[in-house]
mmCIF file of C-alpha atoms in Angstrom:
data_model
loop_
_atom_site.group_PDB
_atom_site.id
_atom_site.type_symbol
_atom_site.label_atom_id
_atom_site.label_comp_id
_atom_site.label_asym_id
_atom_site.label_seq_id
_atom_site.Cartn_x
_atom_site.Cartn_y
_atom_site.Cartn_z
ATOM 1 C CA UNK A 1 -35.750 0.527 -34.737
ATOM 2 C CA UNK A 2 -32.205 -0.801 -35.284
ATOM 3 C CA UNK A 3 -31.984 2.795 -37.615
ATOM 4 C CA UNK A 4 -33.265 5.055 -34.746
ATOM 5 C CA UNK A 5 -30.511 3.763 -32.872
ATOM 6 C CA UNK A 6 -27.907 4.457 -35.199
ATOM 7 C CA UNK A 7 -29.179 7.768 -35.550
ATOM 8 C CA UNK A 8 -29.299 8.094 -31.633
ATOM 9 C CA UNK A 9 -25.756 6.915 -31.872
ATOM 10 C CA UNK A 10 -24.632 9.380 -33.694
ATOM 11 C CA UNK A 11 -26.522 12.175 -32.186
ATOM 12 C CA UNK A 12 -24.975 11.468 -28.816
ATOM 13 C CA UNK A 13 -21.477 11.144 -29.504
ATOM 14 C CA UNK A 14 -21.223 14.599 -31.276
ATOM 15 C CA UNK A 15 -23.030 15.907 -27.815
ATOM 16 C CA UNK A 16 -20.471 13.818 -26.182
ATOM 17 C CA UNK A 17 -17.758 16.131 -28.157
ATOM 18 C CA UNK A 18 -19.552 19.055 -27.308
ATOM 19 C CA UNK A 19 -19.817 18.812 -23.663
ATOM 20 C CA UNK A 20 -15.743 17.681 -23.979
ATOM 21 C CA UNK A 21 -14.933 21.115 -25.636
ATOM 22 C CA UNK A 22 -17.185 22.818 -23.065
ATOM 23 C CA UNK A 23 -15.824 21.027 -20.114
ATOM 24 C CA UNK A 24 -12.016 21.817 -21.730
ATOM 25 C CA UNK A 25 -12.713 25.897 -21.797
ATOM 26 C CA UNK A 26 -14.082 25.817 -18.426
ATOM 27 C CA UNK A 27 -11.039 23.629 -16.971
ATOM 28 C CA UNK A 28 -8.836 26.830 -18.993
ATOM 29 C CA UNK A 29 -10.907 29.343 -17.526
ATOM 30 C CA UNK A 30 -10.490 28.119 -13.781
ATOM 31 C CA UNK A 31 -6.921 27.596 -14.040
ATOM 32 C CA UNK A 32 -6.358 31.274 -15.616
ATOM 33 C CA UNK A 33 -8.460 32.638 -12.206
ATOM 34 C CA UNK A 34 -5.489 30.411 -9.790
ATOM 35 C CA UNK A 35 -7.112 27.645 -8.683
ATOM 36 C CA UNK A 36 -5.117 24.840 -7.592
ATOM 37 C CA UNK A 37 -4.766 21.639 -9.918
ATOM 38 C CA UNK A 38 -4.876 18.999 -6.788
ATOM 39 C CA UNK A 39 -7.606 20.827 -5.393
ATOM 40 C CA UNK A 40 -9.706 20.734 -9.002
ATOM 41 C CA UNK A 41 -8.735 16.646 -9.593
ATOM 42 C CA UNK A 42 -9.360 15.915 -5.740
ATOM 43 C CA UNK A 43 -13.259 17.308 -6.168
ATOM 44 C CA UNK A 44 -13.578 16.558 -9.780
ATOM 45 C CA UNK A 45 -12.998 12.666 -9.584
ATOM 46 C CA UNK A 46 -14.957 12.861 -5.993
ATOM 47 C CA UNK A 47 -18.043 13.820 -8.199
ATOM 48 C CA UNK A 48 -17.344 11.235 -10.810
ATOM 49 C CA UNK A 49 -17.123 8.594 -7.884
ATOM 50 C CA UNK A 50 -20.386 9.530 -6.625
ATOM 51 C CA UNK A 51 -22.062 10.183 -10.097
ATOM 52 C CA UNK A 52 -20.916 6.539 -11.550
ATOM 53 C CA UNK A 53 -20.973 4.069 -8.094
ATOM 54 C CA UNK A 54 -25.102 4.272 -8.051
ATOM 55 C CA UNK A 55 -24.581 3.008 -11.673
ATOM 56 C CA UNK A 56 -22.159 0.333 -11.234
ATOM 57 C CA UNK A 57 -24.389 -1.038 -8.569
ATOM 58 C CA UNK A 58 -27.446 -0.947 -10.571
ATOM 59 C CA UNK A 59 -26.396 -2.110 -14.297
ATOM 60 C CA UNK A 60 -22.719 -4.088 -13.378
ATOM 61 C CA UNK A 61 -22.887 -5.129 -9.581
ATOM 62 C CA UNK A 62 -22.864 -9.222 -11.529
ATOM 63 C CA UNK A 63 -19.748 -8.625 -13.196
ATOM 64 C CA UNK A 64 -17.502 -7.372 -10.153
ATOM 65 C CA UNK A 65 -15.241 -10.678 -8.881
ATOM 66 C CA UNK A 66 -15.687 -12.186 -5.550
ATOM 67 C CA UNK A 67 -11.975 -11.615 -4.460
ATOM 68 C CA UNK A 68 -9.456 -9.087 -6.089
ATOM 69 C CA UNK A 69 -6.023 -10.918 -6.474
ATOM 70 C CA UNK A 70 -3.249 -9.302 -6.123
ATOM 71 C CA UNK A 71 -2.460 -8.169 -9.908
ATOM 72 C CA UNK A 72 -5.968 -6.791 -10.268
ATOM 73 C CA UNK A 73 -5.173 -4.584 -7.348
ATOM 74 C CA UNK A 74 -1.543 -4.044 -9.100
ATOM 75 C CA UNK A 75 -3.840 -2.734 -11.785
ATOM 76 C CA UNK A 76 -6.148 -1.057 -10.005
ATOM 77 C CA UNK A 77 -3.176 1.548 -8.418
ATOM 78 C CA UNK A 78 -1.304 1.977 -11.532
ATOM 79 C CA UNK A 79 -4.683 3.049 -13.174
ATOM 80 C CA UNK A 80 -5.653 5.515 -10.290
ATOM 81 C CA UNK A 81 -2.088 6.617 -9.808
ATOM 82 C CA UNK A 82 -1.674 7.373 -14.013
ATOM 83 C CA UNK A 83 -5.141 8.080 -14.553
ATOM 84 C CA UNK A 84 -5.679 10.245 -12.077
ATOM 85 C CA UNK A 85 -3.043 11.991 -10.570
ATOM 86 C CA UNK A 86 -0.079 11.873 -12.836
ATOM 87 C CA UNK A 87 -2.386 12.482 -16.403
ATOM 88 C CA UNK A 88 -4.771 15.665 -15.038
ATOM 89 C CA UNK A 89 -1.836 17.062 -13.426
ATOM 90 C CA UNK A 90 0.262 17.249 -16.308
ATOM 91 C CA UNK A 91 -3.115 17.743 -18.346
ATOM 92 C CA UNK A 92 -3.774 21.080 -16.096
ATOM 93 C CA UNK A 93 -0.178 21.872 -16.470
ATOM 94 C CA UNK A 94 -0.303 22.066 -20.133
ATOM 95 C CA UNK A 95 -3.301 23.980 -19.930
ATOM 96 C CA UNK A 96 -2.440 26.482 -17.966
ATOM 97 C CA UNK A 97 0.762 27.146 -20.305
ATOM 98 C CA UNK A 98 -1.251 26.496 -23.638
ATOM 99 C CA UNK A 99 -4.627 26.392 -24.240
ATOM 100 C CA UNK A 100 -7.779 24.540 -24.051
ATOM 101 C CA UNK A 101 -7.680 24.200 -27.911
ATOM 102 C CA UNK A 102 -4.352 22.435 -27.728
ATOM 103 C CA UNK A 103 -5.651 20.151 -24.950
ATOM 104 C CA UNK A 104 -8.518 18.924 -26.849
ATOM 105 C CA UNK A 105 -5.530 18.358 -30.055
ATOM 106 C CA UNK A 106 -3.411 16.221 -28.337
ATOM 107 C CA UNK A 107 -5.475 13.734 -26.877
ATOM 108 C CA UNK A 108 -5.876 12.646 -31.094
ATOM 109 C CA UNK A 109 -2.477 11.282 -30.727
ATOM 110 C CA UNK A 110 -3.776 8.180 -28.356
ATOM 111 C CA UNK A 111 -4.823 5.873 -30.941
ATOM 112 C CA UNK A 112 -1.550 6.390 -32.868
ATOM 113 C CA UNK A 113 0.699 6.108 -29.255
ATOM 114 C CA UNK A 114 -1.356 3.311 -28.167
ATOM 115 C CA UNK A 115 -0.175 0.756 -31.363
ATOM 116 C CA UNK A 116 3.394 0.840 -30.437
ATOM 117 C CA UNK A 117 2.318 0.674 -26.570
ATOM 118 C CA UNK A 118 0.242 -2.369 -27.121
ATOM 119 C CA UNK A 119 3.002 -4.093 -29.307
ATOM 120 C CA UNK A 120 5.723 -3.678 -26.405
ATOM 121 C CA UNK A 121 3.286 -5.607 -24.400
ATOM 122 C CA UNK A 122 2.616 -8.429 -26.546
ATOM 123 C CA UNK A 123 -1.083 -7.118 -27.130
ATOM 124 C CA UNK A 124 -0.902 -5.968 -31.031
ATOM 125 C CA UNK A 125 1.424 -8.121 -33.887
ATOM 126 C CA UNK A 126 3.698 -6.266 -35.963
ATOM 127 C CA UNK A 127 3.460 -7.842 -39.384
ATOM 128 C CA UNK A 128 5.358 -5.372 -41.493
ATOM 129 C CA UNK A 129 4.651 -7.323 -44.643
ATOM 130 C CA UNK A 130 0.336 -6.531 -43.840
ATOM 131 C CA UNK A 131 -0.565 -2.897 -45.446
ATOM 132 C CA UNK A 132 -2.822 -2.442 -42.307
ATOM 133 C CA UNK A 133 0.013 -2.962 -40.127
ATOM 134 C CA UNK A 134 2.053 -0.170 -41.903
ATOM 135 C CA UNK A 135 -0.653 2.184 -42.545
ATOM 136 C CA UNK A 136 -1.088 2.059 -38.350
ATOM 137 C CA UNK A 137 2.869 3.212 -37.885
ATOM 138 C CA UNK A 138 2.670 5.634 -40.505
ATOM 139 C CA UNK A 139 -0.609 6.761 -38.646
ATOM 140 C CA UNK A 140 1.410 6.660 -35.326
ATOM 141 C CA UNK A 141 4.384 8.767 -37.287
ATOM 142 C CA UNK A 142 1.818 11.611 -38.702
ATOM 143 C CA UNK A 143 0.252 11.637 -35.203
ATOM 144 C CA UNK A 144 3.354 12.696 -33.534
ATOM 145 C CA UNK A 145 4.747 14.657 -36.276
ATOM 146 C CA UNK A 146 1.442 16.740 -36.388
ATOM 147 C CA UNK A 147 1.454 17.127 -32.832
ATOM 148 C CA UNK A 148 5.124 18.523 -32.520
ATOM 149 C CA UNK A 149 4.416 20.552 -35.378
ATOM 150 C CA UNK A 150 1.461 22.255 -34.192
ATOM 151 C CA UNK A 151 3.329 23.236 -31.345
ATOM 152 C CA UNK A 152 5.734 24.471 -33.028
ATOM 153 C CA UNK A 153 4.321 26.948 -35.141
ATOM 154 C CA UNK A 154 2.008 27.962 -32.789
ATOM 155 C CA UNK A 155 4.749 29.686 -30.352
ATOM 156 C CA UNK A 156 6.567 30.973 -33.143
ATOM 157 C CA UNK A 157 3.635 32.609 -35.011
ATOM 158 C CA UNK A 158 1.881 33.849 -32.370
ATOM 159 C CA UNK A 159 4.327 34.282 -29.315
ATOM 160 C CA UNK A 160 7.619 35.966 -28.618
ATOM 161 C CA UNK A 161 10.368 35.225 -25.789
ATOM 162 C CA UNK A 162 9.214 33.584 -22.619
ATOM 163 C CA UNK A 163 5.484 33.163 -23.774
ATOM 164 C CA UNK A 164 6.591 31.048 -26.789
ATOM 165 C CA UNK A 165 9.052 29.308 -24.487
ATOM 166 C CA UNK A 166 6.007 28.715 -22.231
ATOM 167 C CA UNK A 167 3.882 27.636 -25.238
ATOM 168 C CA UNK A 168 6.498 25.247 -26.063
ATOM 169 C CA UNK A 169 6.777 23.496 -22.606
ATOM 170 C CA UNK A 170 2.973 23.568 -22.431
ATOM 171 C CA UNK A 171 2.644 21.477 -25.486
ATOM 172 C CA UNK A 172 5.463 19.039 -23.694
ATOM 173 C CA UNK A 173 3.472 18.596 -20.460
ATOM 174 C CA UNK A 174 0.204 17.700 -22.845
ATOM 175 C CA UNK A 175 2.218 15.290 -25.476
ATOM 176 C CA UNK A 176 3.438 13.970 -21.989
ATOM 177 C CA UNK A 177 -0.042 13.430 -20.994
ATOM 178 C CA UNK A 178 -1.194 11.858 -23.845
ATOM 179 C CA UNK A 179 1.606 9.463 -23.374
ATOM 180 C CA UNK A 180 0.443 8.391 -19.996
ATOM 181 C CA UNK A 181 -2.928 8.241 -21.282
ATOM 182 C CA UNK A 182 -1.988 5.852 -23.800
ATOM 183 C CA UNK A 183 -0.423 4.015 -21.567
ATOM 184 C CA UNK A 184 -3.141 3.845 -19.356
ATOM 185 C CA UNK A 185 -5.743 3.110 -22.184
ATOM 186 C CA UNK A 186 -3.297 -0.318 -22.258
ATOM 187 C CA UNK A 187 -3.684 -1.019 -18.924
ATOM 188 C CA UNK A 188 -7.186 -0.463 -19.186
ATOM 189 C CA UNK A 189 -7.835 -3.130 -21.899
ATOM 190 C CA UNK A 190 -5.996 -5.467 -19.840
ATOM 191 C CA UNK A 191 -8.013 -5.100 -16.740
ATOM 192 C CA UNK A 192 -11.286 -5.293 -18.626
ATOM 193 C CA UNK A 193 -10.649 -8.552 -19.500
ATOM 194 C CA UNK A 194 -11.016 -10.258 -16.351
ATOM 195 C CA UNK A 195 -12.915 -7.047 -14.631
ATOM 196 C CA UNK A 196 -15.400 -6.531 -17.947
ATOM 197 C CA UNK A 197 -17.293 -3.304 -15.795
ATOM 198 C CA UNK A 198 -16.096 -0.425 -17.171
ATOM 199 C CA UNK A 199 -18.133 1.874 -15.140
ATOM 200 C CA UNK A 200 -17.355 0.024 -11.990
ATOM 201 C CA UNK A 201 -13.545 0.402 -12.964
ATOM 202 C CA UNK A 202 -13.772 4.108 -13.555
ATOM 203 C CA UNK A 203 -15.350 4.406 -10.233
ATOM 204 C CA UNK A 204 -12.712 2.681 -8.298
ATOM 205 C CA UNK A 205 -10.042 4.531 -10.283
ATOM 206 C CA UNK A 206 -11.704 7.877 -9.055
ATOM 207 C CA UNK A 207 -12.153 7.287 -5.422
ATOM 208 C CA UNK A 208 -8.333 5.845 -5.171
ATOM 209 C CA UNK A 209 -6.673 8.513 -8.025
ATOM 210 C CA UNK A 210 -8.365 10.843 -5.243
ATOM 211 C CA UNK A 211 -6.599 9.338 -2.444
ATOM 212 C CA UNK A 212 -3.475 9.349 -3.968
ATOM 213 C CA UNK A 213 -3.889 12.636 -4.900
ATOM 214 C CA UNK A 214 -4.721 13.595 -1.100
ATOM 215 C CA UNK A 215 -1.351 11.699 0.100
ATOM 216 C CA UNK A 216 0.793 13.114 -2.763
ATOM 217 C CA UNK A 217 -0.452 16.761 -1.751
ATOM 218 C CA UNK A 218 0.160 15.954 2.189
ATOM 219 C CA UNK A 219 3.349 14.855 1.595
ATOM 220 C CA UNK A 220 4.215 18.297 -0.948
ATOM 221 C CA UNK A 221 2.738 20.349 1.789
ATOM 222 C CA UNK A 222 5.221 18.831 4.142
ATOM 223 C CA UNK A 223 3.090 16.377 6.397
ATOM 224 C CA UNK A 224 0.554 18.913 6.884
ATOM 225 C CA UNK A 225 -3.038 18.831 5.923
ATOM 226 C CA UNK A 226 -3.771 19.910 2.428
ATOM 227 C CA UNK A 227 -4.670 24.218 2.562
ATOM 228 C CA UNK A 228 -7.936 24.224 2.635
ATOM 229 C CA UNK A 229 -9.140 26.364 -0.730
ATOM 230 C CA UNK A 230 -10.302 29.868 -0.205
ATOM 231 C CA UNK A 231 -14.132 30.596 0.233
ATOM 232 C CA UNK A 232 -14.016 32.635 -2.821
ATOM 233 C CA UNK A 233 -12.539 29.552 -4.657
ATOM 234 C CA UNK A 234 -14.578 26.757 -3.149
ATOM 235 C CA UNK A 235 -17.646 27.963 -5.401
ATOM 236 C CA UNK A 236 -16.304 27.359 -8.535
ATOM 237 C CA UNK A 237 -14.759 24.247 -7.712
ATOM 238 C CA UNK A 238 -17.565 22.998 -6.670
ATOM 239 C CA UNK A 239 -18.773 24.209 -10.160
ATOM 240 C CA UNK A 240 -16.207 22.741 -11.904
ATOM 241 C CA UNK A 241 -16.842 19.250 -9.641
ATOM 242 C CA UNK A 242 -20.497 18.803 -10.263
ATOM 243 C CA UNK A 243 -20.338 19.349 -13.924
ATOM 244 C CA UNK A 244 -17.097 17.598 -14.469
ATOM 245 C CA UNK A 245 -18.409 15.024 -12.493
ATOM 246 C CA UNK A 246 -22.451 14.494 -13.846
ATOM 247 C CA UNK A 247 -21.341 15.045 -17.835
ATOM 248 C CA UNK A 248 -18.145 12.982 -17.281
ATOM 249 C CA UNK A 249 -19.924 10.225 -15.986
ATOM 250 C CA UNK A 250 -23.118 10.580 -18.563
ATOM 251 C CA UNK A 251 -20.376 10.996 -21.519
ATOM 252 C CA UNK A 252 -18.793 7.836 -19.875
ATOM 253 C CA UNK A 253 -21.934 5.588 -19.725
ATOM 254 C CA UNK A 254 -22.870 6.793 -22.836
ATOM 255 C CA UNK A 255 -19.502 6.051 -24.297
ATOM 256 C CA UNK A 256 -19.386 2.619 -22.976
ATOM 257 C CA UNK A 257 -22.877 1.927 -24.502
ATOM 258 C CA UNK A 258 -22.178 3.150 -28.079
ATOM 259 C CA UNK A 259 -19.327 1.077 -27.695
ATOM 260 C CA UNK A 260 -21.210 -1.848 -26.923
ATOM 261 C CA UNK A 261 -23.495 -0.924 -29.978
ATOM 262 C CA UNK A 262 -21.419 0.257 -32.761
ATOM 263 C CA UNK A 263 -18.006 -0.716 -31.266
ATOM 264 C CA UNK A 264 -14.606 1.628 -30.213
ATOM 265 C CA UNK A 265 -13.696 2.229 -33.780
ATOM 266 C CA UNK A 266 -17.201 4.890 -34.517
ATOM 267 C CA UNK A 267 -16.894 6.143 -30.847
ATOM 268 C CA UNK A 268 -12.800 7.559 -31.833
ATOM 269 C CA UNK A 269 -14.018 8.996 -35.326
ATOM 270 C CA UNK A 270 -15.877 11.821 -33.647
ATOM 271 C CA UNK A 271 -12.820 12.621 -31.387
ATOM 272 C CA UNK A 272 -11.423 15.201 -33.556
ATOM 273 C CA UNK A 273 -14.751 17.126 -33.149
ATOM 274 C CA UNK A 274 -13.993 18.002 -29.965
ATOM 275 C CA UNK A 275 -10.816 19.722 -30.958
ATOM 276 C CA UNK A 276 -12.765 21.856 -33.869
ATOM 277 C CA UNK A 277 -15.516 23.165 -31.308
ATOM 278 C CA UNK A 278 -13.092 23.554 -28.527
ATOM 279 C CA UNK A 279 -11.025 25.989 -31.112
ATOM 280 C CA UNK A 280 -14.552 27.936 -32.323
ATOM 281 C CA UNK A 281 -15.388 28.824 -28.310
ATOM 282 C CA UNK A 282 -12.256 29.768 -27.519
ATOM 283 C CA UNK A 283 -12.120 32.341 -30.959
ATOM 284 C CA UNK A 284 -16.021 33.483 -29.307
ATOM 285 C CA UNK A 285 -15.553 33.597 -25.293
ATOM 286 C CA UNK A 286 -11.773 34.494 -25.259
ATOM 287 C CA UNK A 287 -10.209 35.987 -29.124
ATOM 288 C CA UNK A 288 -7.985 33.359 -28.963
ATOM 289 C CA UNK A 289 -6.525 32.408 -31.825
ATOM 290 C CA UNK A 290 -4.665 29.673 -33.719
ATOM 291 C CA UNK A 291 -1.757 29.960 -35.956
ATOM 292 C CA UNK A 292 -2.254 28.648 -39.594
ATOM 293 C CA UNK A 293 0.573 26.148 -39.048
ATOM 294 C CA UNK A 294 -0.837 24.445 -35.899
ATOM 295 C CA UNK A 295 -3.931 24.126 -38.323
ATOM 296 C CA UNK A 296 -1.690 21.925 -40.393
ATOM 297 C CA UNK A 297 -0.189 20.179 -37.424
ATOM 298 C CA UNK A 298 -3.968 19.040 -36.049
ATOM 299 C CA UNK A 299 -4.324 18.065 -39.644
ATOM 300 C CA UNK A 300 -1.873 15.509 -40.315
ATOM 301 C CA UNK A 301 -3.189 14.568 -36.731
ATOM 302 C CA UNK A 302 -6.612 13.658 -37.893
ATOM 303 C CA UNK A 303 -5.211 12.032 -41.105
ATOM 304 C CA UNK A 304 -2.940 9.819 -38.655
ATOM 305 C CA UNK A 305 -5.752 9.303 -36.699
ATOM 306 C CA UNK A 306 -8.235 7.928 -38.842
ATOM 307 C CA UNK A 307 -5.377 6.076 -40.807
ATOM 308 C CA UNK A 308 -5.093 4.312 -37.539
ATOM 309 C CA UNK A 309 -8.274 3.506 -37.080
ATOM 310 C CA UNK A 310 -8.726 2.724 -40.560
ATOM 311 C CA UNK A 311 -6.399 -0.033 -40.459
ATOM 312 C CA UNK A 312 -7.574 -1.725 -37.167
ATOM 313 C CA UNK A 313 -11.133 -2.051 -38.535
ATOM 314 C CA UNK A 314 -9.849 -3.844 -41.512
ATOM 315 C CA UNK A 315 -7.535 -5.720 -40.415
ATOM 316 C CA UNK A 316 -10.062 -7.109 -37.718
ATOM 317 C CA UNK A 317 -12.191 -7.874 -40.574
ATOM 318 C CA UNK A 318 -9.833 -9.593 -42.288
ATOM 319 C CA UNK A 319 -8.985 -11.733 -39.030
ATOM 320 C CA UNK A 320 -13.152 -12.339 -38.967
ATOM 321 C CA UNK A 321 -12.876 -14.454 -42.661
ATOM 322 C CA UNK A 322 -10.321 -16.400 -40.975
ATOM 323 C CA UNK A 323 -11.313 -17.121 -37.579
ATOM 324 C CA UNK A 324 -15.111 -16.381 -36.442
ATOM 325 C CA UNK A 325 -14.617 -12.972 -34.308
ATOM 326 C CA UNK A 326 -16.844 -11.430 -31.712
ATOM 327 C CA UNK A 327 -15.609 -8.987 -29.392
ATOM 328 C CA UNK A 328 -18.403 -10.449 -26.755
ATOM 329 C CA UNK A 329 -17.636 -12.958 -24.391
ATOM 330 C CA UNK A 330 -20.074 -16.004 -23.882
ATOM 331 C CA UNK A 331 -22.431 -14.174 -21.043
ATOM 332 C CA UNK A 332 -22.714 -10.776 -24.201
ATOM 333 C CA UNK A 333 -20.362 -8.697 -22.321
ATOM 334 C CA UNK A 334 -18.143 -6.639 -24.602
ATOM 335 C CA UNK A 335 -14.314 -7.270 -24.439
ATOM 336 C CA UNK A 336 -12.411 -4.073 -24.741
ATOM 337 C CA UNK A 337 -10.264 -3.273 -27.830
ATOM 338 C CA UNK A 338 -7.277 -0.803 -27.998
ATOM 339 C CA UNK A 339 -8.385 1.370 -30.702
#
């Protein structure tokens, strides 16, 4: 039994990482036919809300608390306003100037961004005498060296003039995204720790990142009602909506159970997959293709990221000898861990 569900473990993650790479070309596909980046996150996260509230209610409707104090809500805004609004608009951004190969790249460089994130807040120990602790910054360093250098040689391999230029400020807008990501996966841990309902937190996040999104696009639009997209265009983002919004909130659930089974560390390792399959539809549906250098940059990448997460399994293993560890609060709920 317990080997069936290893086996389903496995299974689903790499469909996870399929359904990512599929759900990455289609975002790159929408964007190249014009439509509108608020109008995609504003019905995109209004499908996740309604996909994953049924399923908060049902599995997590125990573990929501009976007032929200002031810092949760604190939380709750910073996570819907990041999350939300600021990430998939610079996310989009980056697509539209790059492609949907780079986006699924960059988001490798979390892990890595997330050590030095976690440290500023007091949440990780920097112990530069512990191997683990310097094999995690010289992950962090081949993350973001791999990253700029994929960038890099892809606009000047495969570009010229304004296009490269354009490349070049593409990969900006995603590095930038993965930076507020990381910061938000941060914030994230610490909110799960007195809010331990993932799915019930992602819901929130949607319904208010879709708010915000509604004000920020009032106020752009000078006080006026949002433009209302064009029939032709309402089709496909309703497309986009309903299968951004079922997959994202299966690959979520999902996600959040493997973690619970086999624990954050397994769910990251198939992250680069994503990447790989993203760049093999692209080279089928579109002849797009990738310069050898960026090859090398998503490289030292993967090496960075799996040095990473290399070093956090073992050094929690070593903290387990010491002090008896369990990443499960008294009542079995799983407490979140950075990487």
């Amino acid at each position: 039994m317990e080997a069936m569900e290893d086996i389903l473990v496995i299974v689903g993650l790499i469909g996870v990482q399929f359904l990512y790479a599929g759900t990455s070309i289609l975002l790159g596909y929408f964007l190249k036919l014009g439509l509108q980046p608020f109008d995609l996150i504003i019905f995109a996260n209004s499908a996740t809300f309604l996909v994953l509230f049924p399923l908060s209610i049902s599995f997590e409707r125990r573990k929501w608390p009976k007032t929200i104090a002031y810092s949760l809500a604190c939380e709750l805004f910073l996570l819907s306003f990041g999350g939300v609004t600021v990430y998939q608009s610079l996310l989009m951004k980056g697509v539209t100037l790059t492609s949907p190969t780079m986006a699924t790249a960059m988001p490798n460089l979390v892990p890595g961004l997330v050590f030095p994130i976690a440290w500023v807040f007091g949440l990780e120990k920097l112990k530069l005498g512990c191997r683990y602790t310097r094999a995690k910054i010289a992950g962090t360093l081949l993350c973001v060296f791999g990253a700029i250098l994929m960038s890099l040689m892809q606009s000047s391999t495969s570009l010229r003039g304004n296009e490269a230029k354009a490349e070049i400020t593409g990969c900006f807008y995603l590095i930038a995204s993965v930076f507020v990501l990381s910061l938000q996966v941060v914030l994230q841990a610490i909110t799960l720790s007195h809010f331990p309902a993932p799915m019930s937190l992602c819901s929130i996040i949607s319904v208010l990142g879709v708010a915000i999104t509604v004000l920020i696009r009032m106020v752009s639009d000078r006080m006026s009602l949002p433009k209302w997209p064009s029939v032709a265009a309402i089709d496909n983002i309703i497309l986009y909506s309903m299968l951004t919004g079922v997959l994202g909130g299966l690959c979520v659930s999902f996600n959040t159970w493997a973690v619970k089974k086999q624990g954050p560390v397994v769910v990251s390792i198939f992250n680069p997959l994503a990447t790989v399959l993203s760049a093999t539809f692209s080279a089928i549906s579109w002849g797009e293709s990738i310069a050898i250098g960026s090859y090398g940059g998503m490289l030292l990448m993967f090496i960075g990221l799996y040095m990473v997460l290399w070093a956090k399994r073992n050094e929690e293993y070593e903290e387990s000898k010491i002090v008896p560890l369990s990443n499960e609060d008294d009542d079995g709920t799983q407490r979140p861990l950075l990487c």
